[in-house]
Amino acid sequence: MIVILQPDINEKSPDYRQILDYLAHKPNIKTRIHQEIGSIRTLTEIYLIGDTLSLDKAEIESLPGVERVVRISEEYRIVGRHHDDTREVGFDYNGVRFDQGNLHVFAGLCAVDTPEHVEMMLKALRDNGQVCTRMGAYKPRTNPYSFQGHGKDCLPWVFELAGKYGIKVIAMEITHDSQLREIQEALHKTRNPTGVMVQIGTRNIQNFELLKIVGRQRELPVLIKRGFGISLEESLNAAEYLASEGNRHIVFGLRGMKTNMGDPHRNFVDFAHVPVVKRLTRMPVCIDPSHSVGTRDSAPDGILDIAHVTAQGVIAGANMILVDFHPVPTKALVDGPQALLLEELPYFLEDVAIAREAYEKRQALARRSKKG
Ligand code: PEP
Ligand code: MN
């Protein structure tokens, strides 16, 4: 059960004290308070854990200072979408809004290599009106002898270049909590020329200690990518780990499942789950067509498989696209064969816009046919 208090309620007010006092006297009920400090107002929610069935919802709702009470199912208490749940969906970060209604493209390098390549990428993004990118500094690799990423050494110049080209958010994977501190320190030292969305990769989704540490900080939002060999429920529970530690600025990413049923694609594309994740949770949903497909193959219609699956995810309502590009894929240190070319960026963005428009038309049609 969640007790949602009136916005901007003061912790020292008699109403606030009375609510906590009322709940403290209920047997077998524990409370956990969460504050969401927004740019306009601060929202306070009290999560009740334990024997909540014995509680009287109407009585709690009648207490001064209480706006609403929501009964929640056991699944995904915080990130979940519950019956009668009208809590806000989404968040703002560094001037960019992330929610289940909009769409952002994060085109960029799978792995940062040279300043020249990073700058070419960022310039192309700026010239095409983009404010988000992906840049890998810490790369989890299958082979211990493969390039592992430039790590913290590249952060200052990557952040400064991003600032130069007006990039607001960089999706960047971390594999260890020390890297979270390195990113935060580099952002502070360079005076926050850009922002970072910390990425938890598919291989680390059940690294619960990492999830707890990333969830405890509330400075940077998190993109958590579905585990490639576990159930959707297990992956959504991993997102709940982040939220239960305090950070609710979470985007959930689909990136394909590991099974040879998807051959010849690198992973079995799972973008049919975009609406499922939106129904079960309040998180914006990201798709990663590059790591799903893994090649630059195209169909006889002349459209790349990567562009086809992107359109499939977008027409189903995806809110974010993480996609690999590289100015010279043959020189990329990681995942060159699946990278799109900078010349393909305007084409890719236009193709996305077509699919998005089709999604919006489908949404309007569904609304009209429900009314009729
Ligand atoms: C990536 O985005 O670079 C990546 C390694 O993705 P995943 O964790 O989905 O394999
Ligand atoms: Mn990659």
Short mmCIF file of N, CA and C in Angstrom, two decimals, residues 45 63 98 116 149 188 216 251 255 266 268 276-277 279 320 357:
data_model
loop_
_atom_site.label_atom_id
_atom_site.label_comp_id
_atom_site.label_asym_id
_atom_site.label_seq_id
_atom_site.Cartn_x
_atom_site.Cartn_y
_atom_site.Cartn_z
N GLU A 45 5.87 9.96 -0.65
CA GLU A 45 5.07 8.72 -0.64
C GLU A 45 5.54 7.87 0.53
N LEU A 63 -7.31 11.19 6.57
CA LEU A 63 -6.38 11.94 7.43
C LEU A 63 -5.93 13.22 6.71
N PHE A 98 12.01 11.99 -19.90
CA PHE A 98 11.90 10.56 -20.23
C PHE A 98 10.58 10.05 -19.66
N GLU A 116 39.03 11.87 -32.39
CA GLU A 116 38.55 12.25 -33.73
C GLU A 116 37.21 11.56 -34.02
N GLY A 149 37.87 -1.17 -23.28
CA GLY A 149 37.41 0.22 -23.14
C GLY A 149 38.52 1.07 -22.53
N HIS A 188 31.97 16.17 -12.30
CA HIS A 188 32.13 17.33 -11.42
C HIS A 188 33.37 18.12 -11.81
N ARG A 216 21.24 3.50 -4.96
CA ARG A 216 21.36 4.39 -3.79
C ARG A 216 21.73 5.81 -4.19
N VAL A 251 15.10 3.64 -16.95
CA VAL A 251 14.57 3.24 -18.26
C VAL A 251 14.88 1.75 -18.39
N ARG A 255 16.92 -5.82 -25.53
CA ARG A 255 18.10 -5.95 -26.39
C ARG A 255 18.26 -7.33 -26.99
N ARG A 266 22.00 -11.83 -34.04
CA ARG A 266 22.87 -12.08 -32.87
C ARG A 266 22.04 -12.53 -31.67
N PHE A 268 17.67 -13.03 -30.27
CA PHE A 268 16.28 -13.14 -30.73
C PHE A 268 15.55 -11.85 -30.34
N VAL A 276 4.26 -4.74 -23.36
CA VAL A 276 4.10 -5.55 -22.14
C VAL A 276 4.78 -4.85 -20.97
N VAL A 277 6.00 -4.35 -21.20
CA VAL A 277 6.73 -3.67 -20.11
C VAL A 277 6.00 -2.38 -19.75
N ARG A 279 2.81 -1.93 -19.87
CA ARG A 279 1.60 -2.30 -19.13
C ARG A 279 1.93 -2.71 -17.70
N MET A 320 12.81 4.95 -26.32
CA MET A 320 14.23 5.29 -26.46
C MET A 320 14.86 4.24 -27.38
N GLU A 357 5.26 8.26 -36.27
CA GLU A 357 4.00 8.85 -36.72
C GLU A 357 2.93 7.77 -36.86
#
